[in-house]
Amino acid sequence: MPRTDSVSVHLESTRNYQIQNSNMEDSLGHRLAAHDAFAYNTLINVFKYLDFKDLLNCAQVCSLWYWIVRTDLLWRNVRVYSCSEHVCIPVYLFGSNLRHLEIVDPYRLPSESFAKLCEHLPVIKRIGLHGCNIYHLETLSKTVSDKLDEMSVEVSYGKTDWKFFSRFQNVSHLDITVRGGRVKDVRYFLRSAKLRHLKMFMVTTSVQDYLAPLELLESLCFNIGLNNSWLFDIFESNRIRDLTALTKLQIHNLGSNYHIMSNLKFLPCVKELILLQIALPPPASTHSIMIELAQIFTVTHLTISINRISYLNSILDIALENAELFEGIIAMKNRLKYFCWQIDESEFIRSEQYFHVRGVVPVMSYSIRDKAPSRAAHWSTEIMDIHLDELATVLQWRMPQTKVVLTKADSVRIAEKKRLSCWKCGKTTTASCGIWKN
């Protein structure tokens, strides 16, 4: 196949480049240590600010620079994002130093080629596979499972019993998405005794109690729209108090099961709460959500976005929901240090339809004017169309102790995909990236 030939060509060229420069490493190291220590330290201090593409260019200047670029100290924070066609260059040139690698289209890599890549990653700590097959994970479990600290994988193809996943005993950060099938047992994902950060998007049939391995979790992210029944068990009022280490909670697609919000106040240490793509069907409303949020006294960082495309047809309904969210956030201003409001794109579309202007958010005027409905002398359903930056200014004025960020939810997702772009050709991932801030 063409992609297999391309991988072989890159493999051979990178090996030849390594052979030409490897014979000089010992002599260059001796010369620098004896005579040019100042130049060596200067270049190291400059190179540590460069990303992978710049380091690769520097390595091609001369053999001296190639040797300096190979210094292990420079690679501790270097992240390499690559497509399957160009991944051989960073792996076979700098694989012995590479600690963080993410492949945007691993499904294009045959099993033999991927296995060879893994053999050249002796110090790998963090890996990302965005749109992979089951055999990619099985290969990882056989080659580098004892080295990995962080994993971010989206499995789009293949079926398995997942028993092999128990080999990842040292993983502290696990971000796994399984699409196109049910996972019968999630215990294999929770075997690591070092697990501190967990993000799971999958449909599971397991309803067993896995609270014990989650007691050490510091952050948890899940998609409640996929009906993870074992997660519902965790958020029962008599169990949620045991999550004593949890400081960050992220929930996607909070819909008909919004009643679990009433139990979040029992989390003893949660400080950051992220609620994304909330879709509240009647009779629920943003007002009920804000009442529950007001009772979580430990939260200091809040991010929220509401998806209204499916069930709201009136610009008045959207304005009322925005006003309720606005008033609820203002009521929490004394303890919030950070607030991010991701405005759903549907609001802008409807604003253009009704107001014939772009980039405005419909909000009830009493909220902007610092008047609650109960205190307004003549309450009316007057809608104020306000631009996104103007709304941020109003919120910042009303909440001077809080850092306020307003953005489009679609812009956040697009930015995440652009972040996962190949260093060589700029190809982006086709996987459905979740929004997860580390």
Coordinates of C-alpha atoms in Angstrom, one line a residue:
M1 CA 0.0 0.0 0.0
P2 CA 1.2 3.6 -0.6
R3 CA 1.3 4.6 3.0
T4 CA 3.4 1.5 3.9
D5 CA 5.9 2.4 1.2
S6 CA 6.0 6.0 2.5
V7 CA 6.7 4.8 6.0
S8 CA 9.6 2.6 4.8
V9 CA 11.1 5.4 2.8
H10 CA 11.1 7.7 5.9
L11 CA 12.5 5.0 8.0
E12 CA 15.4 4.4 5.7
S13 CA 16.3 8.0 5.3
T14 CA 16.2 8.8 9.0
R15 CA 18.4 5.8 9.8
N16 CA 21.0 7.0 7.3
Y17 CA 21.0 10.4 8.8
Q18 CA 21.5 8.9 12.3
I19 CA 24.5 6.8 11.1
Q20 CA 26.2 9.8 9.5
N21 CA 26.1 11.7 12.8
S22 CA 26.4 9.0 15.5
N23 CA 30.2 8.6 15.0
M24 CA 30.8 12.2 16.0
E25 CA 28.9 12.3 19.3
D26 CA 31.7 11.1 21.6
S27 CA 34.3 13.4 20.1
L28 CA 32.0 16.4 20.0
G29 CA 31.0 15.8 23.6
H30 CA 34.6 15.7 24.7
R31 CA 35.5 18.8 22.8
L32 CA 32.6 20.8 24.2
A33 CA 33.2 19.6 27.7
A34 CA 36.9 20.6 27.5
H35 CA 36.9 23.9 25.5
D36 CA 33.5 25.1 24.5
A37 CA 31.4 24.8 27.7
F38 CA 30.2 28.4 27.4
A39 CA 29.0 27.9 23.8
Y40 CA 27.3 24.6 24.8
N41 CA 25.5 26.2 27.7
T42 CA 24.4 29.2 25.6
L43 CA 23.0 27.0 22.8
I44 CA 21.2 24.8 25.4
N45 CA 19.6 27.9 26.9
V46 CA 18.4 29.0 23.5
F47 CA 17.2 25.6 22.3
K48 CA 15.1 25.0 25.3
Y49 CA 12.6 27.6 24.1
L50 CA 12.1 25.9 20.7
D51 CA 9.4 23.5 19.6
F52 CA 10.0 20.2 17.8
K53 CA 10.0 21.7 14.3
D54 CA 12.6 24.3 15.2
L55 CA 14.8 21.7 16.9
L56 CA 14.6 19.6 13.8
N57 CA 15.8 22.5 11.7
C58 CA 18.6 23.2 14.1
A59 CA 19.7 19.6 14.0
Q60 CA 20.2 19.9 10.2
V61 CA 22.6 22.9 10.5
C62 CA 25.7 20.8 11.3
S63 CA 26.9 17.8 13.2
L64 CA 27.7 19.9 16.3
W65 CA 24.2 21.3 16.5
Y66 CA 22.7 17.9 15.9
W67 CA 24.6 16.5 18.9
I68 CA 23.5 19.4 21.1
V69 CA 19.9 19.0 20.0
R70 CA 20.1 15.4 21.1
T71 CA 20.7 16.5 24.7
D72 CA 18.1 14.8 26.8
L73 CA 17.4 17.9 28.9
L74 CA 15.8 19.7 25.9
W75 CA 13.2 17.0 25.3
R76 CA 11.5 16.9 28.7
N77 CA 8.7 19.3 27.7
V78 CA 8.8 18.9 23.9
R79 CA 5.5 17.7 22.4
V80 CA 5.4 16.2 18.9
Y81 CA 2.1 16.1 17.0
S82 CA 2.3 14.2 13.7
C83 CA 0.3 12.4 11.1
S84 CA 1.0 8.8 10.2
E85 CA 3.0 9.8 7.1
H86 CA 5.5 11.9 8.9
V87 CA 5.7 10.3 12.3
C88 CA 8.9 8.3 11.4
I89 CA 11.0 11.4 11.2
P90 CA 10.7 12.4 14.9
V91 CA 10.6 8.8 16.1
Y92 CA 13.7 7.5 14.3
L93 CA 15.7 10.6 14.7
F94 CA 14.9 11.5 18.3
G95 CA 13.0 8.5 19.6
S96 CA 15.6 7.9 22.3
N97 CA 14.8 11.4 23.7
L98 CA 11.1 11.7 22.9
R99 CA 8.7 11.8 25.8
H100 CA 5.5 13.1 24.4
L101 CA 4.1 11.9 21.0
E102 CA 0.6 12.3 19.6
I103 CA -0.5 10.9 16.3
V104 CA -3.5 12.5 14.6
D105 CA -4.5 9.6 12.3
P106 CA -3.0 6.4 13.7
Y107 CA -5.6 4.2 11.9
R108 CA -3.5 4.7 8.8
L109 CA -0.5 3.0 10.4
P110 CA -0.4 -0.8 9.7
S111 CA 0.2 -2.9 12.8
E112 CA 3.8 -3.8 11.8
S113 CA 4.8 -0.2 11.3
F114 CA 3.3 0.9 14.5
A115 CA 5.1 -1.9 16.4
K116 CA 8.4 -0.7 15.0
L117 CA 7.7 2.8 16.1
C118 CA 7.0 1.7 19.6
E119 CA 10.3 -0.1 19.7
H120 CA 12.1 3.2 19.2
L121 CA 10.5 5.0 22.1
P122 CA 12.5 3.8 25.2
V123 CA 11.7 6.9 27.4
I124 CA 8.1 7.7 26.2
K125 CA 5.9 9.0 29.0
R126 CA 2.9 10.5 27.2
I127 CA 1.2 9.3 24.1
G128 CA -2.0 10.3 22.2
L129 CA -3.7 8.2 19.5
H130 CA -6.7 10.1 18.0
G131 CA -8.8 7.7 16.0
C132 CA -7.0 4.4 16.4
N133 CA -7.8 0.7 16.2
I134 CA -7.8 -1.9 19.0
Y135 CA -4.5 -3.4 17.9
H136 CA -2.7 -0.1 18.4
L137 CA -3.5 -0.3 22.1
E138 CA -2.6 -4.0 22.3
T139 CA 0.7 -3.1 20.8
L140 CA 1.3 -0.4 23.3
S141 CA 0.5 -2.8 26.1
K142 CA 3.1 -5.2 24.9
T143 CA 5.9 -2.7 24.3
V144 CA 5.7 0.5 26.4
S145 CA 3.0 -0.2 29.0
D146 CA 5.5 0.0 31.9
K147 CA 6.8 3.4 30.7
L148 CA 3.6 5.4 30.1
D149 CA 2.4 8.0 32.6
E150 CA -0.3 9.6 30.4
M151 CA -2.5 8.2 27.7
S152 CA -5.1 9.9 25.5
V153 CA -6.8 7.5 23.0
E154 CA -9.9 7.5 20.9
V155 CA -10.7 4.0 19.7
S156 CA -12.8 4.0 16.6
Y157 CA -12.4 0.5 15.2
G158 CA -12.2 -3.1 16.5
K159 CA -13.7 -5.1 19.3
T160 CA -12.0 -6.8 22.3
D161 CA -12.5 -7.9 25.8
W162 CA -10.1 -5.2 27.0
K163 CA -8.2 -7.5 29.4
F164 CA -4.9 -6.4 27.9
F165 CA -5.5 -2.9 29.3
S166 CA -4.6 -4.2 32.8
R167 CA -0.9 -4.0 31.8
F168 CA -1.0 -0.2 32.1
Q169 CA -0.1 -0.2 35.7
N170 CA 1.8 3.2 35.9
V171 CA -0.7 5.4 34.1
S172 CA -1.7 8.5 36.2
H173 CA -3.6 10.4 33.4
L174 CA -6.1 8.3 31.4
D175 CA -8.2 9.9 28.6
I176 CA -10.1 7.2 26.7
T177 CA -13.0 7.3 24.3
V178 CA -14.5 4.2 22.8
R179 CA -16.9 4.6 19.9
G180 CA -19.1 2.2 18.1
G181 CA -19.6 -0.4 20.8
R182 CA -20.2 -1.2 24.4
V183 CA -17.6 -2.0 27.0
K184 CA -18.7 -4.9 29.2
D185 CA -16.4 -4.2 32.1
V186 CA -14.6 -1.0 33.0
R187 CA -12.5 -2.5 35.7
Y188 CA -9.6 -3.0 33.3
F189 CA -9.3 0.8 32.9
L190 CA -9.0 1.3 36.6
R191 CA -6.3 -1.1 37.5
S192 CA -3.5 1.5 37.8
A193 CA -2.7 2.2 41.4
K194 CA -1.3 5.6 40.2
L195 CA -4.5 6.8 38.5
R196 CA -5.2 10.4 39.4
H197 CA -6.9 11.9 36.4
L198 CA -9.6 10.0 34.5
K199 CA -11.6 11.0 31.4
M200 CA -14.0 8.3 30.0
F201 CA -16.4 8.6 27.1
M202 CA -17.9 5.3 26.4
V203 CA -21.0 3.2 26.6
T204 CA -20.7 0.5 29.3
T205 CA -22.9 -2.2 30.5
S206 CA -21.1 -2.5 33.8
V207 CA -23.1 -1.5 37.0
Q208 CA -20.6 -2.7 39.6
D209 CA -19.2 -0.5 42.3
Y210 CA -15.7 0.8 41.4
L211 CA -15.5 3.4 44.0
A212 CA -12.4 2.0 45.7
P213 CA -10.0 2.6 42.9
L214 CA -11.4 6.1 42.4
E215 CA -10.8 7.3 45.9
L216 CA -7.4 8.8 44.8
L217 CA -8.8 10.7 41.8
E218 CA -8.0 14.4 41.6
S219 CA -9.9 15.0 38.4
L220 CA -12.8 13.2 36.7
C221 CA -14.4 13.8 33.3
F222 CA -17.2 11.8 31.8
N223 CA -20.1 12.0 29.3
I224 CA -23.3 11.5 31.2
G225 CA -25.3 11.4 27.9
L226 CA -23.8 7.9 27.3
N227 CA -25.6 6.5 30.4
N228 CA -22.7 5.3 32.4
S229 CA -24.7 3.7 35.1
W230 CA -21.6 2.9 37.3
L231 CA -20.9 6.7 37.4
F232 CA -24.5 7.3 38.6
D233 CA -23.7 5.0 41.5
I234 CA -20.7 7.0 42.4
F235 CA -22.7 10.2 42.6
E236 CA -25.2 8.8 45.2
S237 CA -25.2 11.0 48.3
N238 CA -23.9 8.2 50.5
R239 CA -20.9 7.5 48.3
I240 CA -19.9 10.8 46.8
R241 CA -18.3 12.0 50.1
D242 CA -15.6 9.4 49.7
L243 CA -14.1 11.2 46.7
T244 CA -11.9 13.1 49.1
A245 CA -9.1 13.9 46.6
L246 CA -11.4 15.1 43.8
T247 CA -10.7 18.8 43.0
K248 CA -11.8 19.0 39.4
L249 CA -15.0 17.6 37.9
Q250 CA -16.0 17.9 34.2
I251 CA -19.4 16.7 32.9
H252 CA -20.5 16.6 29.3
N253 CA -24.1 16.4 28.1
L254 CA -26.0 16.8 31.3
G255 CA -29.5 16.1 30.2
S256 CA -32.4 14.2 31.7
N257 CA -30.2 13.2 34.7
Y258 CA -29.6 16.7 35.8
H259 CA -30.8 15.8 39.3
I260 CA -27.3 14.5 40.2
M261 CA -26.4 18.2 40.5
S262 CA -28.1 18.2 43.9
N263 CA -25.5 15.7 45.2
L264 CA -22.4 17.6 44.0
K265 CA -22.5 19.7 47.1
F266 CA -21.4 16.7 49.0
L267 CA -18.0 16.7 47.2
P268 CA -15.6 17.8 50.0
C269 CA -12.8 19.4 47.9
V270 CA -14.0 20.1 44.4
K271 CA -12.7 23.5 43.3
E272 CA -13.1 23.4 39.5
L273 CA -16.4 22.5 37.9
I274 CA -16.9 22.3 34.1
L275 CA -20.4 21.7 32.7
L276 CA -20.4 21.4 28.9
Q277 CA -23.2 21.0 26.4
I278 CA -26.0 21.0 29.0
A279 CA -29.3 20.1 27.4
L280 CA -32.1 20.7 29.9
P281 CA -35.5 19.5 28.8
P282 CA -38.6 21.0 30.3
P283 CA -39.6 21.4 33.1
A284 CA -35.9 21.8 34.0
S285 CA -34.3 25.2 33.5
T286 CA -31.0 27.1 33.9
H287 CA -32.5 28.6 37.1
S288 CA -32.7 25.1 38.7
I289 CA -29.1 24.4 37.7
M290 CA -27.9 27.7 39.2
I291 CA -29.7 27.0 42.5
E292 CA -27.8 23.7 42.7
L293 CA -24.5 25.4 41.8
A294 CA -25.0 28.1 44.5
Q295 CA -24.9 25.3 47.1
I296 CA -21.5 24.0 46.1
F297 CA -19.5 26.4 48.3
T298 CA -16.1 24.9 47.4
V299 CA -16.2 25.8 43.7
T300 CA -13.9 28.7 42.7
H301 CA -13.5 27.9 39.0
L302 CA -16.6 27.4 36.8
T303 CA -17.0 26.8 33.1
I304 CA -20.4 26.3 31.6
S305 CA -22.1 25.9 28.2
I306 CA -25.7 25.2 27.3
N307 CA -26.9 23.5 24.2
R308 CA -30.3 24.8 23.2
I309 CA -30.5 23.7 19.6
S310 CA -32.7 20.7 20.2
Y311 CA -35.7 22.0 22.2
L312 CA -35.8 25.8 22.1
N313 CA -37.4 27.6 19.2
S314 CA -38.0 31.1 20.5
I315 CA -35.4 33.8 21.0
L316 CA -37.4 34.8 24.1
D317 CA -36.7 31.4 25.6
I318 CA -33.0 31.8 24.9
A319 CA -32.9 35.3 26.5
L320 CA -34.7 34.0 29.6
E321 CA -32.2 31.2 30.0
N322 CA -29.3 33.6 29.5
A323 CA -30.8 36.0 32.1
E324 CA -31.1 33.2 34.7
L325 CA -27.5 32.1 34.1
F326 CA -26.4 35.7 34.3
E327 CA -28.2 36.3 37.6
G328 CA -27.0 33.0 39.1
I329 CA -23.3 33.8 38.3
I330 CA -23.6 37.2 39.8
A331 CA -24.9 35.6 43.0
M332 CA -21.7 33.5 43.2
K333 CA -19.4 36.4 42.6
N334 CA -18.0 36.5 46.1
R335 CA -16.3 33.1 45.8
L336 CA -15.7 32.6 42.1
K337 CA -12.1 33.4 41.0
Y338 CA -12.6 32.3 37.3
F339 CA -15.8 32.0 35.2
C340 CA -15.9 30.9 31.6
W341 CA -19.1 31.1 29.6
Q342 CA -19.0 29.2 26.4
I343 CA -21.9 30.6 24.3
D344 CA -23.5 28.0 22.1
E345 CA -23.4 28.8 18.4
S346 CA -27.2 28.4 18.1
E347 CA -27.7 31.7 20.1
F348 CA -25.8 33.6 17.5
I349 CA -27.7 32.0 14.6
R350 CA -31.0 32.8 16.2
S351 CA -29.8 36.3 17.0
E352 CA -29.0 36.9 13.3
Q353 CA -32.4 35.5 12.4
Y354 CA -34.3 37.8 14.8
F355 CA -32.1 40.8 15.1
H356 CA -30.3 40.7 11.7
V357 CA -27.0 41.4 13.5
R358 CA -24.1 39.1 14.0
G359 CA -22.2 38.1 17.2
V360 CA -24.8 39.2 19.7
V361 CA -26.2 37.4 22.7
P362 CA -29.9 37.9 23.6
V363 CA -30.3 38.6 27.3
M364 CA -33.2 40.0 29.3
S365 CA -32.6 43.7 30.0
Y366 CA -33.3 43.4 33.8
S367 CA -30.2 41.3 34.2
I368 CA -27.9 43.8 32.5
R369 CA -29.5 46.7 34.4
D370 CA -28.9 45.1 37.8
K371 CA -32.5 44.4 38.5
A372 CA -34.0 41.0 39.4
P373 CA -37.6 40.2 38.2
S374 CA -38.9 40.3 41.7
R375 CA -37.5 43.8 42.3
A376 CA -38.4 45.3 39.0
A377 CA -41.3 47.8 39.2
H378 CA -42.6 47.0 35.7
W379 CA -41.2 43.7 34.7
S380 CA -41.4 43.0 31.0
T381 CA -40.0 40.5 28.5
E382 CA -37.7 43.1 26.9
I383 CA -34.7 41.5 25.2
M384 CA -31.4 43.3 25.0
D385 CA -29.0 42.2 22.2
I386 CA -25.5 42.7 23.4
H387 CA -22.2 41.8 21.8
L388 CA -20.0 39.1 23.3
D389 CA -17.2 41.5 24.3
E390 CA -19.7 43.9 25.8
L391 CA -21.3 41.2 27.8
A392 CA -17.9 40.2 29.1
T393 CA -17.3 43.8 30.1
V394 CA -20.6 44.0 32.0
L395 CA -19.9 40.7 33.8
Q396 CA -16.4 41.8 34.7
W397 CA -17.8 45.1 36.1
R398 CA -20.4 43.2 38.2
M399 CA -17.7 40.6 39.3
P400 CA -14.5 42.6 39.9
Q401 CA -12.8 39.8 41.8
T402 CA -13.5 37.2 39.1
K403 CA -11.6 36.6 35.9
V404 CA -14.4 36.4 33.2
V405 CA -13.9 34.7 29.8
L406 CA -16.7 34.5 27.2
T407 CA -16.2 32.6 24.0
K408 CA -18.0 30.6 21.4
A409 CA -18.3 26.9 22.2
D410 CA -17.6 26.0 18.6
S411 CA -14.4 28.1 18.6
V412 CA -13.1 26.1 21.6
R413 CA -13.6 22.8 19.7
I414 CA -12.0 24.1 16.5
A415 CA -9.0 25.4 18.5
E416 CA -8.6 21.9 20.1
K417 CA -8.6 20.3 16.6
K418 CA -6.0 22.8 15.3
R419 CA -3.8 22.1 18.3
L420 CA -3.6 18.5 17.2
S421 CA -2.1 19.2 13.8
C422 CA 0.9 17.5 12.1
W423 CA 4.3 19.3 12.6
K424 CA 5.1 18.8 8.9
C425 CA 1.9 19.1 6.8
G426 CA -0.5 20.6 9.3
K427 CA -3.0 17.8 9.0
T428 CA -5.5 17.8 11.8
T429 CA -7.2 15.0 13.5
T430 CA -10.6 13.7 12.4
A431 CA -11.4 12.4 15.9
S432 CA -14.1 14.1 18.0
C433 CA -11.9 15.9 20.6
G434 CA -13.3 16.5 24.0
I435 CA -12.5 19.7 25.8
W436 CA -10.2 18.8 28.6
K437 CA -7.9 21.4 30.2
N438 CA -4.9 19.9 32.0

